[in-house]
Every structure is written in C-alpha cells, then in structure tokens.
Short mmCIF file of C-alpha atoms and ligand atoms in Angstrom, two decimals:
data_model
loop_
_atom_site.label_atom_id
_atom_site.label_comp_id
_atom_site.label_asym_id
_atom_site.label_seq_id
_atom_site.Cartn_x
_atom_site.Cartn_y
_atom_site.Cartn_z
CA MET A 1488 86.67 105.09 82.69
CA LYS A 1489 87.09 102.33 84.59
CA ASN A 1490 90.81 101.90 86.14
CA ILE A 1491 92.03 99.04 84.41
CA ARG A 1492 92.84 96.20 86.45
CA VAL A 1493 94.02 92.39 84.64
CA ARG A 1494 94.80 89.23 85.71
CA PHE A 1495 96.76 86.06 85.60
CA ALA A 1496 95.93 83.38 86.78
CA PRO A 1497 97.28 80.27 86.68
CA SER A 1498 96.31 76.99 88.29
CA PRO A 1499 99.55 74.96 89.88
CA THR A 1500 99.03 71.49 88.27
CA GLY A 1501 102.12 71.64 86.36
CA PRO A 1502 105.02 74.15 84.80
CA LEU A 1503 103.93 77.08 83.09
CA HIS A 1504 103.68 76.31 79.26
CA MET A 1505 105.12 79.00 76.58
CA GLY A 1506 101.09 80.03 75.74
CA GLY A 1507 100.66 80.61 79.58
CA VAL A 1508 103.90 83.37 79.47
CA ARG A 1509 102.08 84.59 76.20
CA THR A 1510 98.90 85.14 78.13
CA ALA A 1511 101.33 86.58 81.09
CA LEU A 1512 102.87 88.54 78.63
CA PHE A 1513 99.68 90.21 77.27
CA ASN A 1514 98.22 91.05 80.35
CA TYR A 1515 101.24 92.73 81.50
CA LEU A 1516 101.96 95.06 78.05
CA PHE A 1517 97.82 95.33 78.46
CA ALA A 1518 98.54 96.81 81.53
CA LYS A 1519 101.47 98.95 81.83
CA GLN A 1520 100.58 100.73 78.03
CA LYS A 1521 97.23 101.72 80.31
CA GLY A 1522 98.46 102.79 83.13
CA GLY A 1523 96.63 99.86 84.49
CA LYS A 1524 97.35 97.16 87.38
CA ILE A 1525 98.27 93.54 86.71
CA ILE A 1526 97.19 90.93 89.18
CA LEU A 1527 98.90 87.13 90.26
CA ARG A 1528 96.08 85.23 91.70
CA ILE A 1529 96.74 81.52 91.90
CA GLU A 1530 93.90 79.13 91.10
CA ASP A 1531 94.50 75.93 93.12
CA THR A 1532 91.36 74.89 94.33
CA ASP A 1533 91.50 71.27 92.64
CA GLN A 1534 93.74 70.17 94.97
CA THR A 1535 93.69 66.72 92.88
CA ARG A 1536 96.05 68.43 90.30
CA TYR A 1537 98.06 69.96 92.13
CA ALA A 1538 101.53 69.41 91.43
CA PRO A 1539 104.31 69.72 93.83
CA GLY A 1540 106.92 73.05 93.11
CA ALA A 1541 104.71 74.60 90.29
CA GLU A 1542 103.86 77.58 92.43
CA SER A 1543 107.48 78.05 92.55
CA TYR A 1544 108.08 77.63 89.32
CA ILE A 1545 105.56 80.00 88.09
CA LYS A 1546 106.61 82.42 90.16
CA GLU A 1547 110.34 82.09 88.97
CA SER A 1548 109.36 82.45 85.09
CA LEU A 1549 107.43 85.36 85.44
CA THR A 1550 110.49 86.91 87.12
CA TRP A 1551 112.93 85.48 84.86
CA THR A 1552 110.48 86.72 82.22
CA GLY A 1553 110.57 90.50 83.08
CA ILE A 1554 106.63 90.02 83.67
CA ASP A 1555 106.22 92.03 86.63
CA PHE A 1556 102.81 92.38 88.97
CA ASP A 1557 101.42 95.13 90.94
CA GLU A 1558 99.67 92.94 93.58
CA GLY A 1559 99.44 89.15 94.41
CA LYS A 1560 103.42 89.09 93.96
CA ASN A 1561 104.18 87.55 97.62
CA GLY A 1562 101.10 87.20 97.92
CA LYS A 1563 100.55 91.62 99.04
CA GLY A 1564 97.88 93.92 97.60
CA ASP A 1565 94.72 95.37 98.85
CA PHE A 1566 92.47 92.82 97.33
CA GLY A 1567 94.20 89.78 98.74
CA PRO A 1568 94.09 86.97 99.53
CA TYR A 1569 95.64 86.06 96.40
CA LYS A 1570 95.41 81.75 96.67
CA GLN A 1571 92.01 80.73 96.02
CA SER A 1572 92.78 78.37 98.55
CA GLU A 1573 92.78 80.87 101.35
CA ARG A 1574 89.58 82.24 100.36
CA LYS A 1575 87.19 79.17 100.78
CA GLU A 1576 85.11 81.30 103.00
CA ILE A 1577 84.37 83.97 100.21
CA TYR A 1578 83.17 81.50 98.06
CA GLN A 1579 80.93 79.98 100.87
CA LYS A 1580 79.26 82.68 101.05
CA TYR A 1581 78.71 83.89 97.20
CA ILE A 1582 77.28 80.13 96.57
CA ARG A 1583 74.88 80.63 99.63
CA GLU A 1584 73.63 83.70 97.66
CA LEU A 1585 73.01 81.94 94.52
CA ILE A 1586 71.19 79.42 96.11
CA ASP A 1587 68.92 82.09 97.81
CA LYS A 1588 68.20 83.79 94.67
CA GLY A 1589 66.91 80.12 93.50
CA LYS A 1590 70.03 80.73 90.64
CA ALA A 1591 71.99 77.09 91.98
CA TYR A 1592 70.80 74.28 93.58
CA TYR A 1593 71.81 71.10 95.29
CA ALA A 1594 72.48 67.94 93.73
CA PHE A 1595 72.60 64.35 95.34
CA ASP A 1596 73.54 62.21 92.74
CA THR A 1597 76.21 59.78 93.51
CA PRO A 1598 79.18 59.22 90.57
CA GLU A 1599 77.34 55.81 90.20
CA ASP A 1600 73.80 57.80 89.41
CA LEU A 1601 75.33 59.91 86.93
CA GLU A 1602 76.92 56.70 85.12
CA LYS A 1603 73.84 54.92 85.32
CA LYS A 1604 72.55 57.82 83.05
CA ARG A 1605 75.19 58.38 81.20
CA LYS A 1606 74.99 54.70 79.86
CA GLU A 1607 70.90 54.37 79.48
CA TYR A 1608 71.60 57.43 77.01
CA GLU A 1609 74.30 56.36 74.90
CA ALA A 1610 72.14 52.97 74.91
CA ALA A 1611 69.26 55.55 73.03
CA GLY A 1612 71.94 56.96 71.32
CA LYS A 1613 71.96 60.28 72.75
CA HIS A 1614 74.51 62.23 74.93
CA PHE A 1615 74.13 62.94 78.84
CA MET A 1616 73.53 66.94 79.57
CA TYR A 1617 72.66 67.40 83.32
CA ASN A 1618 70.12 70.76 82.04
CA GLN A 1619 67.06 71.99 81.49
CA GLU A 1620 66.01 68.86 79.61
CA THR A 1621 67.17 66.13 82.23
CA ARG A 1622 66.89 68.14 85.51
CA HIS A 1623 63.77 67.13 86.86
CA GLU A 1624 64.55 63.53 86.53
CA MET A 1625 67.60 63.74 88.51
CA VAL A 1626 68.27 63.32 92.57
CA ASN A 1627 68.36 67.13 93.56
CA SER A 1628 66.74 70.04 95.49
CA LEU A 1629 64.73 71.60 92.36
CA ASN A 1630 62.99 68.09 93.08
CA MET A 1631 62.17 67.66 96.60
CA ASP A 1632 60.47 69.38 99.03
CA GLU A 1633 63.27 71.96 101.13
CA ASP A 1634 62.73 69.38 104.61
CA GLU A 1635 64.33 66.57 102.68
CA TRP A 1636 67.20 68.36 100.85
CA LYS A 1637 67.67 70.21 104.50
CA LYS A 1638 67.81 66.45 106.30
CA ARG A 1639 70.13 64.92 103.51
CA ILE A 1640 72.68 67.36 103.92
CA GLU A 1641 71.93 67.63 107.72
CA ASN A 1642 72.84 63.67 107.75
CA GLY A 1643 76.22 64.44 105.87
CA GLU A 1644 74.86 63.26 102.70
CA PRO A 1645 77.38 64.57 99.87
CA TYR A 1646 76.34 66.68 98.02
CA VAL A 1647 77.92 69.04 94.98
CA ILE A 1648 75.78 72.68 94.08
CA ARG A 1649 75.28 73.51 90.60
CA PHE A 1650 74.59 76.33 88.87
CA LYS A 1651 70.61 76.51 87.25
CA ILE A 1652 71.79 77.73 83.57
CA PRO A 1653 67.99 79.86 82.91
CA ASP A 1654 66.30 77.61 79.94
CA ASN A 1655 66.13 79.01 76.92
CA VAL A 1656 67.19 81.99 76.58
CA GLU A 1657 69.76 83.47 73.48
CA ILE A 1658 73.87 84.24 75.15
CA LYS A 1659 75.04 87.34 73.24
CA MET A 1660 78.49 88.05 74.11
CA THR A 1661 81.32 90.08 72.76
CA ASP A 1662 84.77 89.09 72.58
CA LEU A 1663 87.24 91.85 71.64
CA ILE A 1664 89.56 89.98 69.82
CA ARG A 1665 86.49 87.69 68.15
CA GLY A 1666 83.48 90.27 68.17
CA ASP A 1667 80.24 89.16 68.49
CA ILE A 1668 79.05 85.46 69.71
CA SER A 1669 75.79 83.89 70.61
CA VAL A 1670 74.82 80.91 72.24
CA GLN A 1671 71.88 78.77 73.20
CA SER A 1672 71.28 78.37 76.82
CA GLY A 1673 69.73 74.80 75.86
CA THR A 1674 73.28 73.86 75.04
CA LEU A 1675 75.08 74.13 77.76
CA ASP A 1676 75.19 71.75 81.05
CA ASP A 1677 74.24 73.10 84.56
CA LYS A 1678 77.74 73.13 85.72
CA VAL A 1679 78.85 72.30 89.25
CA LEU A 1680 79.65 75.46 91.37
CA MET A 1681 80.74 73.72 94.65
CA LYS A 1682 82.34 70.32 94.69
CA SER A 1683 81.18 67.95 97.41
CA ASP A 1684 84.79 68.42 99.23
CA GLY A 1685 83.34 71.88 100.07
CA LEU A 1686 85.58 73.31 97.31
CA PRO A 1687 84.64 75.98 94.24
CA THR A 1688 85.43 75.21 91.49
CA TYR A 1689 87.09 76.78 88.49
CA HIS A 1690 84.19 78.68 86.94
CA LEU A 1691 83.02 80.31 90.53
CA ALA A 1692 85.80 81.03 91.99
CA ASN A 1693 87.29 82.55 89.16
CA ILE A 1694 83.99 85.13 88.53
CA VAL A 1695 84.09 86.06 92.24
CA ASP A 1696 87.58 87.05 92.32
CA ASP A 1697 87.45 88.74 89.29
CA HIS A 1698 84.53 90.67 91.11
CA LEU A 1699 86.00 91.25 94.15
CA MET A 1700 89.27 92.39 92.68
CA GLN A 1701 87.84 94.97 90.35
CA ILE A 1702 89.46 93.20 87.19
CA SER A 1703 88.23 95.09 84.37
CA HIS A 1704 89.39 92.97 81.31
CA VAL A 1705 89.80 89.26 81.26
CA ILE A 1706 92.98 88.48 79.07
CA ARG A 1707 93.35 84.56 79.14
CA GLY A 1708 94.20 81.91 76.39
CA GLU A 1709 91.25 80.71 74.06
CA GLU A 1710 90.51 77.09 75.80
CA TRP A 1711 88.35 79.28 78.26
CA LEU A 1712 85.80 80.47 75.13
CA PRO A 1713 83.21 77.73 75.13
CA SER A 1714 82.99 78.83 79.12
CA LEU A 1715 82.06 82.42 78.37
CA PRO A 1716 78.29 81.96 77.92
CA LEU A 1717 78.41 80.12 81.54
CA HIS A 1718 80.87 82.97 82.90
CA TYR A 1719 78.17 85.48 81.20
CA LEU A 1720 75.22 83.99 83.16
CA LEU A 1721 77.08 84.11 86.13
CA TYR A 1722 77.90 87.58 86.56
CA GLU A 1723 74.11 88.28 85.44
CA ALA A 1724 73.23 85.56 88.21
CA PHE A 1725 75.07 87.93 91.14
CA GLY A 1726 73.90 91.20 89.21
CA TRP A 1727 77.59 91.98 88.71
CA GLU A 1728 78.76 94.57 85.93
CA ARG A 1729 81.17 92.12 84.25
CA PRO A 1730 84.47 92.88 82.87
CA GLU A 1731 84.78 93.08 79.07
CA PHE A 1732 86.77 89.65 77.92
CA ALA A 1733 89.57 88.77 75.34
CA HIS A 1734 90.82 84.61 73.56
CA LEU A 1735 94.23 84.92 72.73
CA PRO A 1736 94.76 81.92 69.76
CA LEU A 1737 95.99 78.50 70.44
CA ILE A 1738 99.78 78.08 70.22
CA LEU A 1739 99.73 75.36 67.14
CA LYS A 1740 102.72 72.66 66.81
CA PRO A 1741 105.47 74.00 64.03
CA THR A 1742 102.67 71.84 61.44
CA GLY A 1743 100.19 73.50 62.04
CA LYS A 1744 97.72 71.01 63.05
CA GLY A 1745 96.90 70.52 66.57
CA LYS A 1746 98.05 72.48 70.22
CA LEU A 1747 101.73 72.97 71.25
CA SER A 1748 102.39 70.41 73.69
CA LYS A 1749 105.38 69.65 76.04
CA ARG A 1750 106.08 66.24 73.59
CA ASP A 1751 106.33 68.00 70.53
CA GLY A 1752 109.66 70.35 71.88
CA VAL A 1753 110.79 66.75 72.95
CA LYS A 1754 110.56 65.56 69.35
CA MET A 1755 111.61 68.77 67.22
CA GLY A 1756 114.37 69.36 70.46
CA PHE A 1757 113.37 73.11 71.04
CA PRO A 1758 111.77 74.00 74.77
CA VAL A 1759 108.43 74.62 74.94
CA PHE A 1760 108.44 75.73 78.70
CA PRO A 1761 110.53 78.85 79.91
CA LEU A 1762 112.50 77.32 82.41
CA GLU A 1763 113.58 73.70 82.94
CA TRP A 1764 110.95 71.16 84.40
CA LYS A 1765 111.54 67.98 86.26
CA ASP A 1766 108.75 66.07 86.51
CA LYS A 1767 108.57 64.55 89.63
CA LYS A 1768 106.49 62.06 89.19
CA THR A 1769 107.92 60.54 85.97
CA GLY A 1770 111.77 61.50 86.28
CA GLU A 1771 111.84 63.42 83.14
CA ILE A 1772 113.09 66.78 82.91
CA TYR A 1773 111.85 69.18 79.99
CA ALA A 1774 114.20 71.55 78.13
CA GLY A 1775 113.63 75.10 78.91
CA TYR A 1776 114.47 78.54 77.46
CA ARG A 1777 116.91 79.71 80.20
CA GLU A 1778 118.49 77.22 80.54
CA GLU A 1779 119.52 76.97 76.59
CA GLY A 1780 121.11 80.00 76.67
CA TYR A 1781 118.29 82.90 76.25
CA PHE A 1782 117.79 85.82 76.79
CA PRO A 1783 114.56 86.48 78.51
CA GLU A 1784 114.39 89.67 76.35
CA SER A 1785 114.72 87.22 73.15
CA PHE A 1786 111.85 84.74 75.32
CA VAL A 1787 109.59 87.98 75.50
CA ASN A 1788 110.93 89.04 71.52
CA LEU A 1789 109.70 86.06 70.07
CA LEU A 1790 106.17 85.34 72.23
CA ALA A 1791 104.79 89.02 71.52
CA LEU A 1792 105.06 87.66 68.03
CA VAL A 1793 103.14 84.15 68.39
CA GLY A 1794 99.47 85.55 67.57
CA TRP A 1795 100.68 89.26 67.58
CA ASN A 1796 102.25 91.62 65.29
CA PRO A 1797 102.43 95.05 65.14
CA GLY A 1798 101.41 95.84 61.66
CA THR A 1799 105.33 96.74 60.43
CA GLU A 1800 108.30 95.06 59.29
CA GLN A 1801 109.63 95.54 62.98
CA GLU A 1802 110.28 92.22 64.27
CA ILE A 1803 112.59 92.82 67.28
CA PHE A 1804 111.43 95.17 70.13
CA THR A 1805 112.14 95.87 74.19
CA MET A 1806 109.79 95.72 76.63
CA GLU A 1807 109.78 99.13 76.17
CA GLU A 1808 108.29 98.98 72.80
CA LEU A 1809 106.22 96.39 72.86
CA ILE A 1810 103.83 98.22 75.58
CA LYS A 1811 104.15 101.12 73.64
CA LEU A 1812 102.97 99.24 70.15
CA PHE A 1813 100.85 96.23 71.80
CA ASP A 1814 97.41 96.22 70.39
CA LEU A 1815 94.76 93.83 71.08
CA SER A 1816 92.62 94.59 67.67
CA ARG A 1817 95.99 93.25 66.24
CA VAL A 1818 95.93 89.51 68.51
CA ASN A 1819 94.77 87.08 65.05
CA LYS A 1820 91.69 85.34 66.01
CA SER A 1821 93.04 82.07 64.72
CA GLY A 1822 95.43 79.69 65.68
CA ALA A 1823 99.55 80.94 65.74
CA LYS A 1824 101.89 78.39 64.64
CA PHE A 1825 104.73 78.33 66.44
CA ASP A 1826 108.58 78.49 64.63
CA PRO A 1827 111.08 76.98 66.74
CA GLU A 1828 113.46 77.95 64.08
CA LYS A 1829 113.11 81.24 64.21
CA THR A 1830 113.78 81.16 67.86
CA LYS A 1831 117.59 81.38 67.18
CA TRP A 1832 117.18 84.37 65.05
CA PHE A 1833 115.77 86.40 68.10
CA GLN A 1834 118.00 85.56 70.45
CA HIS A 1835 120.94 85.65 67.85
CA GLN A 1836 119.50 89.47 67.38
CA HIS A 1837 119.49 90.71 71.10
CA LEU A 1838 122.55 89.08 71.53
CA GLN A 1839 123.97 91.24 68.94
CA ARG A 1840 122.21 93.92 70.81
CA LYS A 1841 124.37 94.17 73.35
CA SER A 1842 127.54 95.84 74.07
CA VAL A 1843 130.77 93.95 74.41
CA ASP A 1844 131.04 94.51 78.18
CA GLU A 1845 127.63 93.64 78.99
CA LEU A 1846 128.47 90.53 77.19
CA VAL A 1847 132.05 89.73 78.86
CA GLU A 1848 129.73 89.72 82.27
CA LEU A 1849 127.25 87.55 80.80
CA PHE A 1850 130.56 85.15 79.62
CA LEU A 1851 133.01 85.14 82.64
CA PRO A 1852 131.04 82.90 85.30
CA ILE A 1853 130.77 80.59 82.22
CA LEU A 1854 134.42 80.57 81.88
CA LYS A 1855 135.12 80.36 85.31
CA LYS A 1856 133.13 77.07 85.28
CA LYS A 1857 134.88 75.65 81.89
CA LEU A 1858 138.38 76.28 83.08
CA GLY A 1859 137.47 75.13 86.79
CA TYR A 1860 139.16 77.78 88.58
CA ILE A 1861 138.57 81.81 89.21
CA VAL A 1862 138.95 83.92 86.25
CA GLN A 1863 139.84 87.58 87.90
CA GLY A 1864 141.29 90.80 87.39
CA LYS A 1865 141.80 93.31 84.24
CA ALA A 1866 143.88 91.17 82.30
CA ILE A 1867 141.75 88.17 81.49
CA ARG A 1868 138.68 90.75 81.10
CA GLU A 1869 140.41 92.66 78.23
CA TYR A 1870 141.55 89.96 77.03
CA THR A 1871 138.19 87.60 77.00
CA LYS A 1872 136.67 91.33 75.44
CA LYS A 1873 138.88 91.30 72.49
CA VAL A 1874 137.70 87.51 72.08
CA ILE A 1875 134.18 88.51 72.27
CA GLU A 1876 134.54 91.41 69.56
CA LEU A 1877 136.43 88.47 67.15
CA LEU A 1878 133.45 85.92 67.82
CA LYS A 1879 130.63 87.86 68.57
CA GLU A 1880 128.83 88.62 64.97
CA ARG A 1881 128.45 84.41 65.07
CA ALA A 1882 127.32 83.93 68.07
CA THR A 1883 123.63 83.09 69.15
CA PHE A 1884 124.17 82.18 72.83
CA VAL A 1885 126.73 83.33 75.21
CA LYS A 1886 127.73 79.69 75.52
CA ASP A 1887 129.06 80.05 71.84
CA PHE A 1888 131.94 81.94 73.23
CA TRP A 1889 133.22 79.40 74.38
CA GLU A 1890 132.26 76.80 71.97
CA GLN A 1891 133.94 79.04 69.34
CA GLY A 1892 136.69 80.12 71.09
CA ALA A 1893 137.88 78.02 73.93
CA PHE A 1894 141.09 77.58 72.63
CA PHE A 1895 141.95 81.31 73.07
CA TYR A 1896 141.73 79.86 76.60
CA VAL A 1897 143.26 76.35 76.69
CA THR A 1898 145.52 75.11 74.33
CA PRO A 1899 143.52 72.13 72.32
CA GLU A 1900 144.38 68.29 73.03
CA GLU A 1901 142.41 67.46 70.54
CA TYR A 1902 142.90 67.55 66.66
CA ASP A 1903 139.52 67.11 64.33
CA ALA A 1904 140.30 63.88 63.13
CA LYS A 1905 139.27 64.82 59.11
CA THR A 1906 141.36 68.04 58.85
CA VAL A 1907 144.69 65.98 60.59
CA LYS A 1908 143.68 63.49 57.06
CA LYS A 1909 143.36 66.35 54.82
CA GLN A 1910 146.15 68.64 55.78
CA TRP A 1911 148.62 67.09 57.89
CA LYS A 1912 150.86 65.90 55.05
CA THR A 1913 154.49 63.77 55.62
CA ASP A 1914 155.81 66.94 54.68
CA THR A 1915 154.06 69.30 57.25
CA PRO A 1916 156.03 68.73 60.38
CA GLU A 1917 159.53 69.74 58.68
CA LEU A 1918 157.44 73.31 57.51
CA MET A 1919 155.61 73.34 60.52
CA LYS A 1920 159.67 73.55 62.26
CA GLU A 1921 160.74 75.89 59.81
CA VAL A 1922 157.31 78.15 60.23
CA ALA A 1923 158.48 78.37 63.77
CA ASN A 1924 161.82 79.23 63.57
CA VAL A 1925 160.19 82.14 60.96
CA LEU A 1926 157.91 83.24 64.18
CA LYS A 1927 160.57 83.45 66.47
CA ASP A 1928 162.44 85.76 64.88
CA ILE A 1929 159.44 88.16 64.89
CA LYS A 1930 160.48 91.28 66.91
CA THR A 1931 157.01 93.12 67.15
CA TRP A 1932 154.49 90.43 67.80
CA GLU A 1933 150.97 92.24 66.28
CA ALA A 1934 149.28 90.50 63.61
CA ALA A 1935 150.23 92.55 60.62
CA ALA A 1936 153.85 91.89 61.07
CA ILE A 1937 152.87 88.36 61.68
CA LYS A 1938 150.85 88.11 58.65
CA GLU A 1939 153.92 90.35 56.73
CA ASN A 1940 156.78 87.49 57.83
CA LEU A 1941 155.01 84.74 56.82
CA SER A 1942 153.60 85.29 53.52
CA LEU A 1943 157.04 86.60 52.92
CA TRP A 1944 158.32 83.23 53.39
CA ILE A 1945 155.69 81.67 51.93
CA ASN A 1946 156.71 83.09 48.70
CA ARG A 1947 159.89 83.18 49.03
CA LYS A 1948 159.29 79.29 49.37
CA GLY A 1949 156.89 78.93 46.76
CA ILE A 1950 154.64 76.86 48.70
CA GLY A 1951 150.78 77.50 48.61
CA PHE A 1952 149.41 79.52 51.33
CA GLY A 1953 146.86 76.65 52.20
CA LYS A 1954 149.68 73.99 52.31
CA VAL A 1955 151.49 75.86 55.73
CA MET A 1956 148.22 78.32 56.75
CA GLN A 1957 145.84 75.41 57.82
CA PRO A 1958 148.35 73.16 59.43
CA ILE A 1959 149.17 75.87 61.69
CA ARG A 1960 145.19 76.33 62.24
CA LEU A 1961 145.30 72.48 63.33
CA SER A 1962 147.81 73.20 65.68
CA LEU A 1963 146.03 76.72 67.39
CA VAL A 1964 142.67 75.99 67.18
CA GLY A 1965 142.34 71.82 67.04
CA ALA A 1966 140.32 72.38 64.12
CA LEU A 1967 139.94 74.85 60.76
CA LYS A 1968 137.55 77.40 62.70
CA GLY A 1969 137.87 80.38 63.95
CA PRO A 1970 138.36 83.98 63.47
CA ASP A 1971 142.11 85.24 61.22
CA LEU A 1972 144.75 83.06 62.41
CA PHE A 1973 146.90 86.12 62.28
CA VAL A 1974 145.20 87.80 64.93
CA ILE A 1975 144.52 84.57 67.01
CA MET A 1976 148.37 84.34 67.13
CA GLU A 1977 148.64 87.75 68.16
CA MET A 1978 145.74 87.30 70.63
CA LEU A 1979 147.72 84.26 72.58
CA GLY A 1980 151.41 85.76 71.94
CA LYS A 1981 154.48 84.24 70.68
CA LYS A 1982 155.29 81.70 73.62
CA GLU A 1983 151.68 79.83 73.51
CA THR A 1984 152.09 80.08 69.40
CA LEU A 1985 155.07 78.41 69.34
CA ASN A 1986 154.13 76.12 72.18
CA ARG A 1987 151.30 74.50 70.50
CA ILE A 1988 153.11 74.31 66.97
CA GLU A 1989 155.53 71.88 68.94
CA LYS A 1990 153.16 70.03 70.56
CA ALA A 1991 150.91 69.76 67.35
CA ILE A 1992 154.06 68.18 65.49
CA ASN A 1993 154.80 65.83 68.90
CA LYS A 1994 151.64 64.83 68.82
CA LEU A 1995 150.71 63.97 64.96
CA GLN A 1996 154.18 62.91 63.68
CA ASN A 1997 153.62 59.42 64.63
CA ARG A 1998 150.32 58.81 63.51
N1 LIG B 305 93.42 79.32 85.99
C1 LIG B 305 92.96 79.28 84.80
C2 LIG B 305 93.57 78.67 84.22
O1 LIG B 305 95.05 77.96 84.59
C3 LIG B 305 93.07 80.46 84.67
C4 LIG B 305 91.81 80.93 83.17
C5 LIG B 305 91.26 82.33 83.07
O2 LIG B 305 92.29 83.54 83.09
O3 LIG B 305 90.02 82.78 83.93
O4 LIG B 305 93.96 79.22 82.49
#
C-alpha cells in the first residue's frame, strides 16, 4: 500500500471558519490513525483575495486546536516550498506541458468580449459557457495559426490559458464518502488554469502540488465536489495517478437551512471561528471559541461530531480516542446541522474531567487579572483549590470560578436589589447583630460547629431558618447564590464573616 499523505490547504483569504478546522481535523485524524503524514500548504495564488493577518491566524488556530503538521509547518519538509506563491516556476513548467500536449490553449478574449458573448446568449435565453460548443467562435489559439498566437504573446497581449475539456466523454468518479458519481464533459466549461498575471488558478496549482507532494488522499469540503470532474481530467491529461477523494458534508445553520455563516454566529450569539477575528477593513470583531473560554479539547470534540459519529452512544472523546476511532465511512453524506446549544455541554464535560489542581493552574492567571495584584504562595493555592472543589460541578468555563465565586476573594460592594427587597426586613439589622454575637462566641471555626451553634440559637428563638440564613447569605455573597453557607463562613474565616455582616447592616439599614 502506498504511503498515506494528506494535506490541509487553506487559502489565506480570511479567518479559518470552524468548517475549515473540521477539514483539518479529519485529515489529521485520518493520517495519524494510519501512520501517515499531514501537510500544511498555503494556497495563496489569488492575490486579489489575500487578507492580511489571515495566514498567521490560520496557523495559530491550528496550533491552538492541537492539529500538528508533519510538513509545511514553518515551511519545513522535503516537498517544499509549501506556499503556492513561492512555486510560480513550477506551475509554468506544467502548464507548458499541457499546452504542448494540446490539452490547454491560449485565450485572448478580453473581459469586454466575454461580457458581450454572455449578453448575446442571455438575449437568446441561453447561458453562455466557454466549452466545446463555443470555443471555436472565441479568440483563442485553437482558432488561429501558430504564427498569430505567438505574435500576440510576443506583443504582450494579455491572455489566459484554458483547459480543453475533452468533448463528449463521461467522467466516472469515486468519492470515499459519496460513492460513485458520473458527469458528462459537455456540462463543464474550459476552466482558466493560468491567469493573465501569470499565476495559476486554484485548479492547476492544487493538482500539480497534490501530485508533487505525493498526496494519497484529498479530504476537503463539499464545496469542492463540483471541481472534481475537472480535477479528474487534469490528472488524466498529465498522465498522473490520482489520489483518492473524500468530500466532507457542509456545516449547516442551526435551522438546517443553508451553510453556517459568520453572520449566524453574530445573530445567535455563538462563535463560528476558533479564535477571535478582527476584520481589518470593517473593524468588526467576530467571537472565537478560545476567547469565550473553551478548551481546545472541547472544541475538537464538538467539531469531530459535526458530520461524523462513532456508531456508539459515546460523545466525549480525547484527541487520542478520536485518532483510534475515526473512520471516513462513518462521515455523513448530507449536511450536518450545527447545534450551538450543545457546545457548552461539551465544554462542561471536559472541564469536569480536569483535576482540581489543573483547574487551579488555569484559574490563577484569571484571578490575578481580576484582583489586580499578584497572587502568590501556597496559601492562596490551597484556598483556591477549595473554592474550585466547591464550584466545579456547576462550572462550564474556568472564568465561571470568578463569576460564581468572586465573593470568596472580595467583600461584596453591592447587594442584589431584588433579594434585598425580599429578604432584608425592618427587623433584620437587629437579628444580624444577634447573629454576629452568636458567631463571635464560636470557638472552633468550622462549618459543622457554626451550623450547630446557629441552629441552636435559631431554634431557641423560634424563628424561621430562612429569616436568618438568607440575610446572612446576602451579607457574605451579595446575592442568593453560592455553595453551602456554613462552608462559605468557614472559608472566609471568622473575622471576614463578621466584617461582612457588619458592613451589610451599615449599608442596608438606611434604605
Ligand atoms: N485552497 C482551497 C480552500 O481554501 C483548498 C481546497 C482543497 O482542499 O482542494 O478550501
């Protein structure tokens, strides 16, 4: 069996959409499972669509996701250069080969000529295609003496090079996901292979590079399926062995209607990009999974299940498991509806799988930023460990530890207005003063002891538990949230607990 070599070949025309990351991921899983190689190739021959910053964005996204390349990363490898703009001479050589074989021809039609033709056809209710029906009536080397087209080229007349699609043949193709497909060559047009600026189009560069880089399997998005017949014909024209092809289903909008777009993300409030992207032209900022707080492993996991399933009920996977289980034959043919609601569930699951120690390491930098000072030392680490143990089960993102537990670190300055209205009655300040006295007398400041003493006092007083506990919670947390109140008190310590109660009495009594 030949060596397995796959490639991910993005064009730096903008940020990498999550669909692009999924293509890279499926290539990666396929290669790793089979002991093959994965190559990164930058397809940047379309200078008009080049977006500054896109190439580094793509590379950073792939690195963040954990998709590692065997070749092409930093341009290294035996089959380079891995950037098409650095391979211009190579394409020149191969286009000449096609011309010499009579498989491609020079076309001198100006944009105006072409527009005129299109209009003529339209007026006759037809659609113009540059193909076997029309090429004889156009300005190209097929309809001229060699002297003439050579002279035109010498005179610097602009031209493109078109592929001569063979007349009336049936092109029979096989796709690893879709099975057998067949197309009549008459339905295809003579695609431009070389533009007037001397740069190849996607089709030529892509085929030449896949061949020279010895790619065994082309795994790419469904939007390239219509190009497959042309690619088959190009391999045939060169007399090269073809790689195998697999076209991945589109990622559809949550409604299932149409392709998932960046606009959907903005409208519905979920990221469609791995990393945040700032559009330099419009200034618009698009959310990224990384910045929203997703772990790369959660992102990889949720992407893997868009259009693929393992055939079991299992939904949570590590990259290693995906490498073992991935199978192209379990990739769906039809478009995969994206479920933005479920993304958080994946993240929640992956956070639950992390140890408290790992989470402490991830949370400390956030804490440092929030507090505005350096958090150092064993004590804060131990304390934070307890905070995370208490909050982990309900947390989805690392940032939730701050959102749900800031009160463990800072005294509340504000109190939730609704709760104050409902829970802080005229007799509450008096009660809180008594509570403070009860707490002051507690010798061992531990949750159990605090609970016992307070309960005893409440029972003796014959009042409802909530009448006391809710205002205490409000004083310590600032809202009616957080874990067990006695545990919170133990964590805060006696002094801080009493301070917060006193502060609440002072701040809330003159409402
Ligand atoms: N440069 C193409 C893209 O951006 C690659 C298509 C292919 O994989 O053949 O999608």
